[in-house]
């Protein structure tokens, strides 16, 4: 009878709970360490069959970092510059300026040229579409938007009817056109709203110091003001330069201011 009772005694925990026990996982080895018999990883606590494991919630994703402004100058201006080169004669290179603001007016000093905010170079033609509000400020002896070669043409246009440009040259430079000693070649403005201010001895639109300027204004262009710092024309040549070919046509509107007559009698015509 006692033998039968012993045979019917319950075995150690062989039920459903035991099936929930995960297999043992070996301990990870450290460098130079041997795994000894019986060494096992710590096993998770016992879980009853009527309990369900709760899924872990993923941590919320971190918000993307704000973009880092490169060479920022404050008030939306940057110290980067743009150089456009078209070396192929009788071809057109197209560029769009959209809400571009560049200020390098603190570059250069007397007898040392600074930087041009935007420089157009080469024998080919360049057409610039003005979208949004754009502003260019250049350093010593440089034009705000500089074209220092007689080859090729520079055209400013506004096909989308929403663009403007304010360009300010440094000392001896035009607002739009030649830098110190530079002639602008041919500049055509066929659209957009433009304000151009030259430095001392530079035209508002046209030549820099000693430079000539050929300017065509047409279409629905609005020149709110083109003025020299002093001694140059509003539109045309810089100090001692020529503005022999200036054309204003169609529905364009132009306001221009020449050299200040209070300064040694003034040297520049409005146009």
Tab-separated table of C-alpha atoms in Angstrom:
chain	number	residue	atom	x	y	z
A	1	UNK	CA	0.000	0.000	0.000
A	2	UNK	CA	2.816	2.383	0.879
A	3	UNK	CA	4.536	1.560	-2.385
A	4	UNK	CA	1.375	2.472	-4.284
A	5	UNK	CA	1.140	5.823	-2.503
A	6	UNK	CA	4.708	6.607	-3.362
A	7	UNK	CA	4.084	5.724	-6.966
A	8	UNK	CA	1.106	8.152	-7.050
A	9	UNK	CA	2.954	11.057	-5.451
A	10	UNK	CA	2.979	14.138	-7.764
A	11	UNK	CA	6.145	14.806	-9.717
A	12	UNK	CA	7.936	18.143	-9.305
A	13	UNK	CA	6.215	20.896	-11.357
A	14	UNK	CA	5.720	19.166	-14.713
A	15	UNK	CA	2.473	21.043	-15.677
A	16	UNK	CA	1.718	23.816	-18.120
A	17	UNK	CA	3.697	26.354	-16.085
A	18	UNK	CA	6.857	24.463	-16.728
A	19	UNK	CA	6.354	24.779	-20.452
A	20	UNK	CA	6.628	28.561	-20.143
A	21	UNK	CA	10.177	28.364	-18.903
A	22	UNK	CA	12.444	29.473	-21.747
A	23	UNK	CA	15.589	27.521	-22.427
A	24	UNK	CA	18.688	28.599	-20.650
A	25	UNK	CA	20.935	30.955	-22.555
A	26	UNK	CA	24.703	30.663	-22.233
A	27	UNK	CA	26.494	33.522	-20.584
A	28	UNK	CA	28.516	35.666	-22.940
A	29	UNK	CA	32.222	35.106	-22.582
A	30	UNK	CA	34.701	37.777	-21.792
A	31	UNK	CA	38.121	37.777	-23.408
A	32	UNK	CA	40.211	34.991	-21.911
A	33	UNK	CA	37.262	33.426	-19.965
A	34	UNK	CA	36.229	29.761	-20.292
A	35	UNK	CA	32.668	28.551	-19.919
A	36	UNK	CA	32.490	26.210	-16.905
A	37	UNK	CA	29.967	23.407	-16.516
A	38	UNK	CA	26.711	24.743	-15.074
A	39	UNK	CA	27.412	28.345	-16.087
A	40	UNK	CA	24.152	29.728	-17.441
A	41	UNK	CA	22.590	33.125	-18.018
A	42	UNK	CA	20.054	34.396	-15.530
A	43	UNK	CA	16.603	33.129	-16.440
A	44	UNK	CA	13.529	35.388	-16.519
A	45	UNK	CA	11.063	35.119	-13.629
A	46	UNK	CA	8.298	32.511	-13.758
A	47	UNK	CA	5.150	33.600	-15.646
A	48	UNK	CA	1.749	32.040	-14.996
A	49	UNK	CA	-0.146	30.674	-18.022
A	50	UNK	CA	-3.034	33.139	-17.665
A	51	UNK	CA	-0.709	36.151	-17.776
A	52	UNK	CA	0.193	37.707	-21.116
A	53	UNK	CA	3.432	39.503	-21.793
A	54	UNK	CA	2.908	43.224	-22.266
A	55	UNK	CA	4.487	44.573	-25.455
A	56	UNK	CA	7.111	47.225	-24.917
A	57	UNK	CA	6.276	50.630	-26.357
A	58	UNK	CA	8.959	52.129	-28.536
A	59	UNK	CA	10.416	55.415	-27.324
A	60	UNK	CA	9.094	58.407	-29.316
A	61	UNK	CA	11.363	59.436	-32.162
A	62	UNK	CA	13.466	62.491	-31.493
A	63	UNK	CA	12.413	65.629	-33.338
A	64	UNK	CA	14.668	66.413	-36.306
A	65	UNK	CA	17.352	68.960	-35.532
A	66	UNK	CA	16.861	72.422	-36.948
A	67	UNK	CA	19.053	73.072	-40.013
A	68	UNK	CA	22.305	74.828	-39.274
A	69	UNK	CA	22.656	78.073	-41.179
A	70	UNK	CA	25.991	78.309	-42.957
A	71	UNK	CA	27.747	81.671	-42.914
A	72	UNK	CA	24.641	83.449	-41.665
A	73	UNK	CA	24.863	87.210	-41.219
A	74	UNK	CA	21.549	87.795	-39.451
A	75	UNK	CA	18.287	89.221	-40.778
A	76	UNK	CA	18.198	86.483	-43.399
A	77	UNK	CA	21.481	87.535	-45.061
A	78	UNK	CA	24.383	85.211	-45.829
A	79	UNK	CA	28.075	85.772	-46.536
A	80	UNK	CA	28.282	83.297	-49.421
A	81	UNK	CA	28.814	84.619	-52.960
A	82	UNK	CA	27.633	83.502	-56.410
A	83	UNK	CA	29.761	83.472	-59.569
A	84	UNK	CA	28.111	82.729	-62.924
A	85	UNK	CA	30.399	81.962	-65.881
A	86	UNK	CA	29.238	81.385	-69.447
A	87	UNK	CA	32.276	80.927	-71.664
A	88	UNK	CA	30.352	80.058	-74.846
A	89	UNK	CA	29.653	83.010	-77.113
A	90	UNK	CA	26.087	83.459	-78.450
A	91	UNK	CA	24.573	81.062	-75.920
A	92	UNK	CA	22.290	81.765	-72.961
A	93	UNK	CA	22.807	80.549	-69.415
A	94	UNK	CA	19.643	80.805	-67.286
A	95	UNK	CA	19.665	81.441	-63.552
A	96	UNK	CA	16.821	81.974	-61.067
A	97	UNK	CA	17.230	84.066	-57.933
A	98	UNK	CA	14.556	83.228	-55.384
A	99	UNK	CA	14.616	85.130	-52.067
A	100	UNK	CA	18.412	85.359	-52.132
A	101	UNK	CA	20.042	87.713	-49.635
A	102	UNK	CA	23.816	88.139	-49.685
A	103	UNK	CA	25.817	90.705	-47.731
A	104	UNK	CA	29.585	90.923	-48.189
A	105	UNK	CA	29.708	94.701	-47.848
A	106	UNK	CA	32.287	94.433	-45.068
A	107	UNK	CA	34.920	92.874	-47.370
A	108	UNK	CA	37.889	94.762	-48.809
A	109	UNK	CA	39.272	98.181	-48.002
A	110	UNK	CA	41.027	100.998	-49.807
A	111	UNK	CA	43.245	99.625	-52.591
A	112	UNK	CA	42.070	96.097	-51.781
A	113	UNK	CA	39.024	94.771	-53.645
A	114	UNK	CA	36.338	93.044	-51.636
A	115	UNK	CA	33.855	90.418	-52.799
A	116	UNK	CA	30.997	90.714	-55.262
A	117	UNK	CA	27.754	89.237	-53.968
A	118	UNK	CA	26.927	87.986	-57.486
A	119	UNK	CA	29.381	88.133	-60.380
A	120	UNK	CA	28.554	87.400	-64.048
A	121	UNK	CA	31.523	86.498	-66.233
A	122	UNK	CA	32.382	85.100	-69.666
A	123	UNK	CA	31.645	85.780	-73.320
A	124	UNK	CA	28.157	84.236	-73.312
A	125	UNK	CA	24.812	85.704	-72.284
A	126	UNK	CA	23.216	85.281	-68.856
A	127	UNK	CA	19.507	85.672	-68.079
A	128	UNK	CA	18.420	85.954	-64.452
A	129	UNK	CA	14.808	85.328	-63.419
A	130	UNK	CA	13.829	87.311	-60.315
A	131	UNK	CA	11.482	85.430	-57.986
A	132	UNK	CA	10.598	86.774	-54.545
A	133	UNK	CA	12.655	89.414	-52.769
A	134	UNK	CA	16.371	89.403	-53.510
A	135	UNK	CA	19.077	91.655	-52.085
A	136	UNK	CA	22.793	91.867	-52.910
A	137	UNK	CA	25.403	93.953	-51.071
A	138	UNK	CA	28.996	93.907	-52.272
A	139	UNK	CA	32.349	95.016	-50.874
A	140	UNK	CA	34.940	97.606	-51.834
A	141	UNK	CA	35.385	98.245	-55.583
A	142	UNK	CA	32.718	95.700	-56.535
A	143	UNK	CA	29.257	96.105	-58.026
A	144	UNK	CA	26.239	94.762	-56.163
A	145	UNK	CA	25.375	92.569	-59.159
A	146	UNK	CA	28.598	92.705	-61.117
A	147	UNK	CA	29.153	92.364	-64.847
A	148	UNK	CA	32.660	93.506	-65.620
A	149	UNK	CA	33.012	92.436	-69.233
A	150	UNK	CA	31.907	94.028	-72.471
A	151	UNK	CA	31.180	90.605	-74.033
A	152	UNK	CA	27.777	89.004	-73.678
A	153	UNK	CA	24.642	90.524	-72.192
A	154	UNK	CA	23.119	90.406	-68.722
A	155	UNK	CA	19.302	90.267	-68.680
A	156	UNK	CA	17.077	90.633	-65.617
A	157	UNK	CA	13.510	89.408	-66.102
A	158	UNK	CA	10.434	88.501	-64.082
A	159	UNK	CA	8.288	86.010	-65.969
A	160	UNK	CA	6.370	85.120	-62.790
A	161	UNK	CA	5.518	88.766	-62.039
A	162	UNK	CA	6.561	88.500	-58.374
A	163	UNK	CA	10.269	89.320	-58.316
A	164	UNK	CA	12.406	92.181	-57.081
A	165	UNK	CA	16.082	92.998	-56.653
A	166	UNK	CA	17.889	95.504	-54.487
A	167	UNK	CA	21.585	95.765	-55.385
A	168	UNK	CA	24.151	97.920	-53.579
A	169	UNK	CA	27.708	98.369	-54.795
A	170	UNK	CA	30.794	99.138	-52.751
A	171	UNK	CA	33.009	102.176	-53.228
A	172	UNK	CA	33.724	102.793	-56.965
A	173	UNK	CA	31.311	100.035	-57.986
A	174	UNK	CA	27.915	100.253	-59.667
A	175	UNK	CA	24.757	98.956	-58.076
A	176	UNK	CA	24.270	96.754	-61.163
A	177	UNK	CA	27.077	96.697	-63.723
A	178	UNK	CA	30.796	97.333	-63.534
A	179	UNK	CA	33.113	97.267	-60.566
A	180	UNK	CA	35.904	99.804	-60.131
A	181	UNK	CA	37.375	100.549	-63.573
A	182	UNK	CA	34.852	98.199	-65.196
A	183	UNK	CA	32.419	98.759	-68.023
A	184	UNK	CA	29.179	96.856	-67.818
A	185	UNK	CA	28.728	95.855	-71.427
A	186	UNK	CA	25.020	95.549	-72.221
A	187	UNK	CA	22.508	95.225	-69.380
A	188	UNK	CA	18.844	94.587	-70.187
A	189	UNK	CA	16.089	94.820	-67.577
A	190	UNK	CA	12.788	93.555	-68.977
A	191	UNK	CA	10.839	92.832	-65.804
A	192	UNK	CA	10.795	92.939	-62.034
A	193	UNK	CA	11.128	95.732	-59.517
A	194	UNK	CA	14.706	96.981	-59.190
A	195	UNK	CA	16.515	99.286	-56.791
A	196	UNK	CA	20.192	99.862	-57.599
A	197	UNK	CA	22.612	102.009	-55.620
A	198	UNK	CA	26.201	102.521	-56.711
A	199	UNK	CA	29.059	103.391	-54.427
A	200	UNK	CA	30.934	106.669	-54.720
A	201	UNK	CA	32.042	107.146	-58.358
A	202	UNK	CA	29.861	104.280	-59.584
A	203	UNK	CA	26.570	104.447	-61.470
A	204	UNK	CA	23.358	103.064	-60.068
A	205	UNK	CA	23.008	100.897	-63.188
A	206	UNK	CA	25.911	100.900	-65.641
A	207	UNK	CA	29.626	101.527	-65.284
A	208	UNK	CA	31.837	101.598	-62.247
A	209	UNK	CA	34.560	104.195	-61.657
A	210	UNK	CA	35.883	105.201	-65.125
A	211	UNK	CA	33.559	102.632	-66.672
A	212	UNK	CA	30.941	102.874	-69.403
A	213	UNK	CA	27.406	101.555	-69.234
A	214	UNK	CA	24.940	100.447	-71.935
A	215	UNK	CA	21.488	99.865	-70.440
A	216	UNK	CA	18.169	98.779	-71.979
A	217	UNK	CA	15.000	98.960	-69.880
A	218	UNK	CA	11.860	97.497	-71.428
A	219	UNK	CA	8.720	95.443	-70.877
A	220	UNK	CA	7.015	95.950	-67.538
A	221	UNK	CA	10.239	96.613	-65.618
A	222	UNK	CA	10.018	99.036	-62.723
A	223	UNK	CA	13.174	100.841	-61.669
A	224	UNK	CA	12.068	102.235	-58.314
A	225	UNK	CA	15.384	104.036	-57.995
A	226	UNK	CA	18.788	103.954	-59.639
A	227	UNK	CA	21.257	106.220	-57.930
A	228	UNK	CA	24.959	106.810	-57.516
A	229	UNK	CA	26.701	107.252	-54.200
A	230	UNK	CA	28.203	110.392	-55.736
A	231	UNK	CA	29.895	111.499	-58.967
A	232	UNK	CA	28.283	108.852	-61.212
A	233	UNK	CA	25.096	108.678	-63.248
A	234	UNK	CA	21.900	107.136	-61.966
A	235	UNK	CA	21.790	105.080	-65.183
A	236	UNK	CA	24.773	105.158	-67.550
A	237	UNK	CA	28.477	105.713	-66.889
A	238	UNK	CA	30.448	105.924	-63.705
A	239	UNK	CA	32.719	108.861	-62.874
A	240	UNK	CA	34.345	109.986	-66.178
A	241	UNK	CA	32.636	107.085	-67.933
A	242	UNK	CA	30.184	107.116	-70.819
A	243	UNK	CA	26.511	106.172	-70.919
A	244	UNK	CA	26.049	106.731	-74.640
A	245	UNK	CA	23.526	103.919	-75.177
A	246	UNK	CA	20.636	104.001	-72.681
A	247	UNK	CA	17.189	102.933	-73.937
A	248	UNK	CA	13.891	103.039	-72.029
A	249	UNK	CA	10.850	101.655	-73.816
A	250	UNK	CA	7.353	100.131	-73.655
A	251	UNK	CA	5.573	100.062	-70.292
A	252	UNK	CA	8.610	100.345	-68.050
A	253	UNK	CA	8.785	102.911	-65.276
A	254	UNK	CA	12.068	104.511	-64.233
A	255	UNK	CA	13.270	106.802	-61.473
A	256	UNK	CA	16.947	107.741	-61.413
A	257	UNK	CA	19.145	110.066	-59.349
A	258	UNK	CA	22.536	111.425	-60.444
A	259	UNK	CA	25.466	112.707	-58.396
A	260	UNK	CA	24.680	114.961	-55.473
A	261	UNK	CA	24.874	118.571	-56.705
A	262	UNK	CA	25.897	119.649	-53.228
A	263	UNK	CA	29.197	117.838	-53.596
A	264	UNK	CA	31.524	119.992	-55.703
A	265	UNK	CA	28.653	120.678	-58.068
A	266	UNK	CA	27.903	116.996	-58.774
A	267	UNK	CA	29.324	114.925	-61.617
A	268	UNK	CA	26.626	112.548	-62.790
A	269	UNK	CA	23.378	112.879	-64.681
A	270	UNK	CA	20.287	110.978	-63.626
A	271	UNK	CA	20.339	109.227	-67.024
